[in-house]
XYZ file of C-alpha atoms in Angstrom:
391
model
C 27.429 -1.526 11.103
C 27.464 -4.930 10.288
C 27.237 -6.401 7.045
C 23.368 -7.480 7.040
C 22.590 -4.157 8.555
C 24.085 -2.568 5.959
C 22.122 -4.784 3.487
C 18.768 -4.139 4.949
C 18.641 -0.966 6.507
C 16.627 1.126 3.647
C 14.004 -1.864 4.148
C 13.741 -0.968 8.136
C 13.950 2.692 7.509
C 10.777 2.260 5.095
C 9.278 0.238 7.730
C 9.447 2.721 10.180
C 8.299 5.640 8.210
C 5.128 4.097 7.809
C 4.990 3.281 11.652
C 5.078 6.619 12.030
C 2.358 7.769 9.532
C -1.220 7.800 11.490
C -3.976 5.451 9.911
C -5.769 8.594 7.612
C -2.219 9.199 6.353
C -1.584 5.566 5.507
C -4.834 5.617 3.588
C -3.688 8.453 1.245
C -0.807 6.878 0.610
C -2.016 3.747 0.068
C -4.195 5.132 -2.587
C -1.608 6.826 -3.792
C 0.733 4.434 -4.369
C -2.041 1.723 -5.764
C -3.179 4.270 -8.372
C 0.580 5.166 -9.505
C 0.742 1.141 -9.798
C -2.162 0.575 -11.554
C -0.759 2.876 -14.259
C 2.500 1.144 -14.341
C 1.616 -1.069 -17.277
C 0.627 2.429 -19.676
C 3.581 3.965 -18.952
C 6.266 1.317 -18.443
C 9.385 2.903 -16.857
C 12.039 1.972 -19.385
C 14.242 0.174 -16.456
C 11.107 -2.128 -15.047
C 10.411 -2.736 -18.688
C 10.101 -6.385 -19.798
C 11.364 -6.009 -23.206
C 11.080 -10.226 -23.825
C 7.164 -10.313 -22.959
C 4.250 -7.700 -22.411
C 4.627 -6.003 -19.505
C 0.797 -5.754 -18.750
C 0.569 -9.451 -18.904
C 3.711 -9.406 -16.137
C 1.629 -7.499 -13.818
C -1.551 -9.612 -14.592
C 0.517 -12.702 -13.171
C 2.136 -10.616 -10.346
C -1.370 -9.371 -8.996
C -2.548 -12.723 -9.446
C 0.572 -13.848 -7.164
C 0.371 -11.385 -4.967
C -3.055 -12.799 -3.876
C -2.058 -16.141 -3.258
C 0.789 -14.493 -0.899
C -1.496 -12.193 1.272
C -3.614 -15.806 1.460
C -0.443 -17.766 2.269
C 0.634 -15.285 4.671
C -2.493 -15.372 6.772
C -1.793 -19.338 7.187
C 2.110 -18.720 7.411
C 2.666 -15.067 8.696
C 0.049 -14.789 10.720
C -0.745 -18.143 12.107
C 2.788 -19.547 12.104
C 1.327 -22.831 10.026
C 3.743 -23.843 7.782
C 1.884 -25.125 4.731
C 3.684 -26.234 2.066
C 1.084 -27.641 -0.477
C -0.909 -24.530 -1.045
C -0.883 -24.553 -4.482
C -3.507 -26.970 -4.013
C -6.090 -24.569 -3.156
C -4.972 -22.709 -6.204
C -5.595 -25.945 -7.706
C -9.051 -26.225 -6.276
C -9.907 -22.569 -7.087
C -8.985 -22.930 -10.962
C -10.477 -26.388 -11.711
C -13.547 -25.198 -9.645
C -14.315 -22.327 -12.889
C -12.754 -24.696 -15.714
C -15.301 -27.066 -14.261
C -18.280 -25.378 -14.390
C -17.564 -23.116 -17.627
C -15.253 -25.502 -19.962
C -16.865 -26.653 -23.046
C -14.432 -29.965 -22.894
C -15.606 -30.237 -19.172
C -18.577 -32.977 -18.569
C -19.852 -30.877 -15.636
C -20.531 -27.698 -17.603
C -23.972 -27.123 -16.567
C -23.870 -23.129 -16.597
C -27.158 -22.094 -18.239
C -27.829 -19.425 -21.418
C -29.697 -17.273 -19.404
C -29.539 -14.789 -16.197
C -26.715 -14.597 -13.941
C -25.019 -18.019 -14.894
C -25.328 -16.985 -18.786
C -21.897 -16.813 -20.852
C -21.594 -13.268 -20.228
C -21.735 -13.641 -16.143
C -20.368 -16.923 -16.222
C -17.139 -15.893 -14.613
C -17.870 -13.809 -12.198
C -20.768 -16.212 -10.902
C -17.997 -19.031 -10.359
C -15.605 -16.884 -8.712
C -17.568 -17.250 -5.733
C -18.316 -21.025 -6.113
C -14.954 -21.422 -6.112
C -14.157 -19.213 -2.775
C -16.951 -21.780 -1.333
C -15.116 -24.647 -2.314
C -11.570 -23.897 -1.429
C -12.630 -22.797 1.960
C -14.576 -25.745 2.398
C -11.829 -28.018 0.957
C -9.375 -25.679 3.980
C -11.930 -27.063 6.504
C -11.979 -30.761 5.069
C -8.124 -30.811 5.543
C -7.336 -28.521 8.673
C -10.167 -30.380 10.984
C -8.091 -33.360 11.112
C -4.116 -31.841 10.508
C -4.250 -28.809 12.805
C -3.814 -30.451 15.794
C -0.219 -31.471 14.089
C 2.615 -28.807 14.329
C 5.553 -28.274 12.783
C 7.428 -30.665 10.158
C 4.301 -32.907 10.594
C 1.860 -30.326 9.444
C 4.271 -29.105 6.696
C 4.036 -33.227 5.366
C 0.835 -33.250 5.355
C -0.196 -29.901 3.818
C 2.483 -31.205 1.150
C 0.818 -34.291 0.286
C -2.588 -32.574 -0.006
C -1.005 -30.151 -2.985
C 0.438 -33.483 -4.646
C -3.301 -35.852 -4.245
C -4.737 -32.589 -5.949
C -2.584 -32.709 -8.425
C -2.741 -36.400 -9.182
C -5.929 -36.545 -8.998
C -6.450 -33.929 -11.774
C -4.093 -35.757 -13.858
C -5.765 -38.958 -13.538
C -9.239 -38.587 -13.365
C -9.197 -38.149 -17.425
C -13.176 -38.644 -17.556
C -13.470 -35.539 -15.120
C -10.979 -32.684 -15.929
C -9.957 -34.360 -19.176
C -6.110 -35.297 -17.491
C -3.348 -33.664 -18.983
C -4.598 -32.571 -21.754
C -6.881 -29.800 -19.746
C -9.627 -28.122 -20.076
C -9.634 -25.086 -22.834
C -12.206 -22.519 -22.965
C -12.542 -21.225 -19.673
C -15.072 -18.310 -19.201
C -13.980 -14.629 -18.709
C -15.143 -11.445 -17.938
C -17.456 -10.638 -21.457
C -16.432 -6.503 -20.716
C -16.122 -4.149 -23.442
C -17.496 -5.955 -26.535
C -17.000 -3.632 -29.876
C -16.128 -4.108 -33.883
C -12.300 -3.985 -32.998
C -12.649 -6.080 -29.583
C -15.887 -8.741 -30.782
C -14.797 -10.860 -27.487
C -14.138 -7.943 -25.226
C -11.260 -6.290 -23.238
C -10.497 -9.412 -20.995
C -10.246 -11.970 -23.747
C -6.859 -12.786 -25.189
C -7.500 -11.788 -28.391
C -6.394 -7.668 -27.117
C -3.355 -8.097 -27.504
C -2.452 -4.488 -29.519
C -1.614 -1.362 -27.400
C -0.675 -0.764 -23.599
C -4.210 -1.462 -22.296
C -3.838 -4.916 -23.701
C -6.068 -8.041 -22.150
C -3.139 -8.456 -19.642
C -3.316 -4.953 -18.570
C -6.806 -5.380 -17.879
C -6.187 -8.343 -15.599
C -4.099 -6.219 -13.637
C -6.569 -3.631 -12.962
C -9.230 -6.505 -11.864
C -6.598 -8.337 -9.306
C -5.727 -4.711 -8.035
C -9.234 -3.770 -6.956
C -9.128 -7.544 -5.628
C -5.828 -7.467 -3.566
C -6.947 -3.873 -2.318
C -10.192 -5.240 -1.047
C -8.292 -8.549 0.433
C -5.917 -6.378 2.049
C -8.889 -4.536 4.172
C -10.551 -7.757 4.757
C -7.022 -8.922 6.129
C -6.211 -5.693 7.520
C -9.481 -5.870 9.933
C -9.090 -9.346 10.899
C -5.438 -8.435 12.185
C -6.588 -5.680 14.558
C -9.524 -7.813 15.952
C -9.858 -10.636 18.579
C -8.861 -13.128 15.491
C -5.534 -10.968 14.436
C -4.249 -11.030 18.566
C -5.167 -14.997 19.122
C -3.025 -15.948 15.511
C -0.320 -13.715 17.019
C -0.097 -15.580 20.256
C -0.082 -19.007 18.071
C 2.479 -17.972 16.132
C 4.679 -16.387 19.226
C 3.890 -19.659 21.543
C 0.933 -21.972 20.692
C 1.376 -23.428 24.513
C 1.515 -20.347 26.106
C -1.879 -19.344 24.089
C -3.559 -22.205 24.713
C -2.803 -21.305 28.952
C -4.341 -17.921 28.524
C -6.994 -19.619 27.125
C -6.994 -19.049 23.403
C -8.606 -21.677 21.453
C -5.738 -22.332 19.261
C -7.491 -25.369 16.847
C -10.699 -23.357 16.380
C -8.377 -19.990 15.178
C -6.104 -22.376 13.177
C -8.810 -23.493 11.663
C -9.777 -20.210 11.202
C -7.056 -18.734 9.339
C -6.627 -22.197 7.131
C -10.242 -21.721 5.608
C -9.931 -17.992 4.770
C -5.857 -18.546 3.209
C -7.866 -21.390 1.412
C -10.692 -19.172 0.321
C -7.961 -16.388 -0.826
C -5.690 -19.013 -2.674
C -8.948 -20.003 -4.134
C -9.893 -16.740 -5.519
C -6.597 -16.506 -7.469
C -7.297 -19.722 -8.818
C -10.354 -18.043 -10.415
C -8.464 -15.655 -11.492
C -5.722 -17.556 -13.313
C -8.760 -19.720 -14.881
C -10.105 -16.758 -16.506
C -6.778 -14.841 -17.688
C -5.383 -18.009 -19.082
C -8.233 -19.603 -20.077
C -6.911 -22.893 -19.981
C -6.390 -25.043 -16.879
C -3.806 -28.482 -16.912
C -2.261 -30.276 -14.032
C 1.300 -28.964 -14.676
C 0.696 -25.836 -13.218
C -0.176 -26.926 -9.963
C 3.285 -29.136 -9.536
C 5.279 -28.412 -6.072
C 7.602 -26.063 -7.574
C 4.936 -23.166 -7.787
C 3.889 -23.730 -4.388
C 7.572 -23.295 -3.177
C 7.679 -20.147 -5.081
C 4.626 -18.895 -3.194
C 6.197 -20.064 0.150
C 9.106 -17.726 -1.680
C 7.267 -14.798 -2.248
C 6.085 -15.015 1.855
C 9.513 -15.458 3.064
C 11.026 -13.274 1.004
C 8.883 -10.042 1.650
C 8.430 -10.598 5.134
C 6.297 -12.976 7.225
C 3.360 -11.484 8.828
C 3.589 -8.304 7.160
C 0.784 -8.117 4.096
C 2.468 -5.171 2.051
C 5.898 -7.075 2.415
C 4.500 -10.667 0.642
C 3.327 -8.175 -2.063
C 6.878 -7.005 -2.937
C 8.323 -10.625 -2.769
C 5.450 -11.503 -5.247
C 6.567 -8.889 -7.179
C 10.533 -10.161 -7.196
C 9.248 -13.659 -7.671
C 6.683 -12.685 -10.816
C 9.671 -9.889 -12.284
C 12.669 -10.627 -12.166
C 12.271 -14.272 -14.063
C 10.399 -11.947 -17.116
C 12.901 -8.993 -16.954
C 15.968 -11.528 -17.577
C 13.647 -13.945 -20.265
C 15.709 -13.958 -23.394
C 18.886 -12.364 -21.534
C 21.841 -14.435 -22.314
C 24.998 -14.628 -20.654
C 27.783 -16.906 -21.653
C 25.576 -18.811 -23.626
C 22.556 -19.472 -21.022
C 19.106 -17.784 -20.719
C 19.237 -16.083 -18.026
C 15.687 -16.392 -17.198
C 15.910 -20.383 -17.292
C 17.931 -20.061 -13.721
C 14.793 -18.415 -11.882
C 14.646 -21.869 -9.742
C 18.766 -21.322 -8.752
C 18.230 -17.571 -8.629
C 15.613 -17.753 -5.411
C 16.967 -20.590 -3.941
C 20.708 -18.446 -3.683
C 18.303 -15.594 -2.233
C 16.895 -17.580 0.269
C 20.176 -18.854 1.220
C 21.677 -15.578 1.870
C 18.311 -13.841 3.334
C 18.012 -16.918 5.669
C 21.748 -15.871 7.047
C 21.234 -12.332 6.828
C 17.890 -11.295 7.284
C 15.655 -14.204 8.401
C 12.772 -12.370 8.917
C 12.771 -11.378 5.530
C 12.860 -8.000 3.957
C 10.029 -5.842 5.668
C 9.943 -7.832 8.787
C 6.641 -7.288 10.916
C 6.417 -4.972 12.575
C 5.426 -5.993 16.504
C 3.075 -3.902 18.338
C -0.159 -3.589 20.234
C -3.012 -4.157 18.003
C -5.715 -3.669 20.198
C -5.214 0.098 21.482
C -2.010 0.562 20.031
C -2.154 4.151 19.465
C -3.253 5.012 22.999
C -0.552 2.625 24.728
C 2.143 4.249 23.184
C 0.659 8.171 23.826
C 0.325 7.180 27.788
C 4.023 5.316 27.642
C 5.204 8.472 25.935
C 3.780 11.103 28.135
C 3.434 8.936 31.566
C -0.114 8.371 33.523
C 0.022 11.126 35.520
C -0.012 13.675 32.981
C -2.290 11.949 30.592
C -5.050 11.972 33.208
C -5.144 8.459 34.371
C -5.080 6.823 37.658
C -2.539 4.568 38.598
């Protein structure tokens, strides 16, 4: 057994077991396992522990990265696109609920009454901003798609850099680099102890902390992102971004539309990335320019490549490597140097060595049928004859 085989072969063995499992059995595990998770941050194990910051606000900022790489891995894993300036949906997403709820923002307009009132102001923008990220995917992609490759990857790059810019610049809008503080969030569980509520940052005592809380909200996102995903992968949509990714030309023979499902899978990665931009606004309730810089969106790209293209469980591990392992080592030192400073030279040695061992990345997807799967493999297995079927 070679060395990469030997490196990777509890990753493929995992992979397989769940190939195995029939689609009622993958449900109970998957609630299984999503429910042990969720209750990660009350009982910490004392070896995923984060003993230099609170672990519930670790998982807060891995669900909320975890969302951005199912969304990037619709556009990259699914569709083969490689877009490198998806942070700026993030960007989009964020600056869309700053916008609309930020006392230092000129566009606050949010009313004191009904569903836009201070207590619903939140949740009402989280869909504004879904709107305008998807539209903002279908402003870009309608001209780009029909570029490929490097080409694309320039131009997806400079879009993530003009959003940027522009949020640093326009000073009169979205108040430059200085930001825009007092974001809205969730107004849940108001009492004597808690006057702002569960979500605000002020509950900050105990395991069910405000970042713990955050956690629970981006799980019951990601889990209903994941069927959303999960559908659109075993339909007509799921097939036609397989056969782009495989061989755009051939596609486009058979007749695939390959622009219009491009396009396709650009505006809902945008609406996704744009949803976790709401979701930042709110936990952090402050949004600046310097969190949008090309370095994040690499470490999205990161997360993607390091779980596993195409595979949506996978990209949710390498968020979780990407989000962890910087917070378990913050404050380590070795030989003089924080540990947790060398995140950036940490990933980039991974990548080096997973691009030479295990390109495909950690839980590789898995290729089979998606339309009829089950039923294929039952009449390969058995042979038409005995499975009743002419030939």
């Amino acid at each position: 057994m070679s060395l990469s085989d030997r490196l990777m072969a509890p990753g493929d063995a995992l992979r397989q077991w769940w190939a195995r499992l029939s689609r009622v059995q993958k449900w109970g595990f998957g609630v299984l396992g999503f429910g042990l998770l969720a209750l990660l941050p009350l009982f910490p194990p004392p070896l995923l522990n984060t003993p230099g910051i609170s672990f519930g606000g670790t998982m807060a900022q891995f669900a909320m990265v975890a969302i951005i790489a199912i969304g990037l891995n619709v556009v990259v894993g699914q569709a083969g696109l490689l877009d490198l300036g998806y942070v700026g949906f993030y960007a989009v997403g964020a600056y869309t609920v700053a916008l609309l709820t930020s006392p230092s923002s000129p566009w606050n307009k949010v009313g004191t009454s009904g569903f836009f009132s201070e207590d619903w102001a939140w949740l009402s923008c989280v869909p504004l901003a879904m709107a305008f990220t998807a539209l903002a995917g279908l402003i870009l992609g309608t001209p780009t798609l029909r570029l490929r490759g490097d080409y694309l990857a320039i131009v997806t790059l400079g879009f993530g850099e003009i959003i940027r810019l522009l949020a640093d610049n326009l000073s009169d809008v979205t108040n430059g680099p200085r930001g825009l503080p007092g974001v809205a969030y969730p107004r849940v569980g108001e009492s004597e102890r808690l006057p702002d509520g569960v979500f605000s940052s002020g509950n900050t005592t105990g395991d069910a902390n405000y970042g713990t809380w955050w956690f629970w909200l981006g799980i019951i996102l990601m889990v209903g992102i994941l069927l959303l995903v999960g559908n659109l992968e075993r339909s007509r949509v799921g097939r036609a971004w397989v056969a782009i990714r495989e061989d755009e030309d051939a596609a486009e023979v058979m007749g695939v539309n390959t622009f219009r499902f491009k396009l396709w899978a650009f505006v809902i990665g945008a609406a996704i990335g744009g949803l976790s931009g709401a979701l930042y606004a709110g936990q952090v309730q402050f949004v600046a320019p310097p969190t949008f810089n090309i370095i994040n969106s690499m470490l999205f790209l990161c997360a993607v490549v390091l779980g596993g293209q195409g595979n949506k469980l996978g990209v949710i591990f390498g968020a979780f490597i990407i989000v962890y392992l910087p917070n378990r080592f913050l404050g380590v030192h070795f030989l003089g140097i924080n540990l947790g400073d060398l995140k950036y030279l940490f990933f980039g040695l991974a990548l080096v060595v997973m691009m030479i061992f295990r390109p495909e990345g950690i839980f590789p997807a898995r290729q089979q049928l998606l339309a009829y799967g089950k039923r294929a493999r039952e009449l390969l297995r058995i042979g038409p004859d005995r499975a009743g079927v002419e030939t």
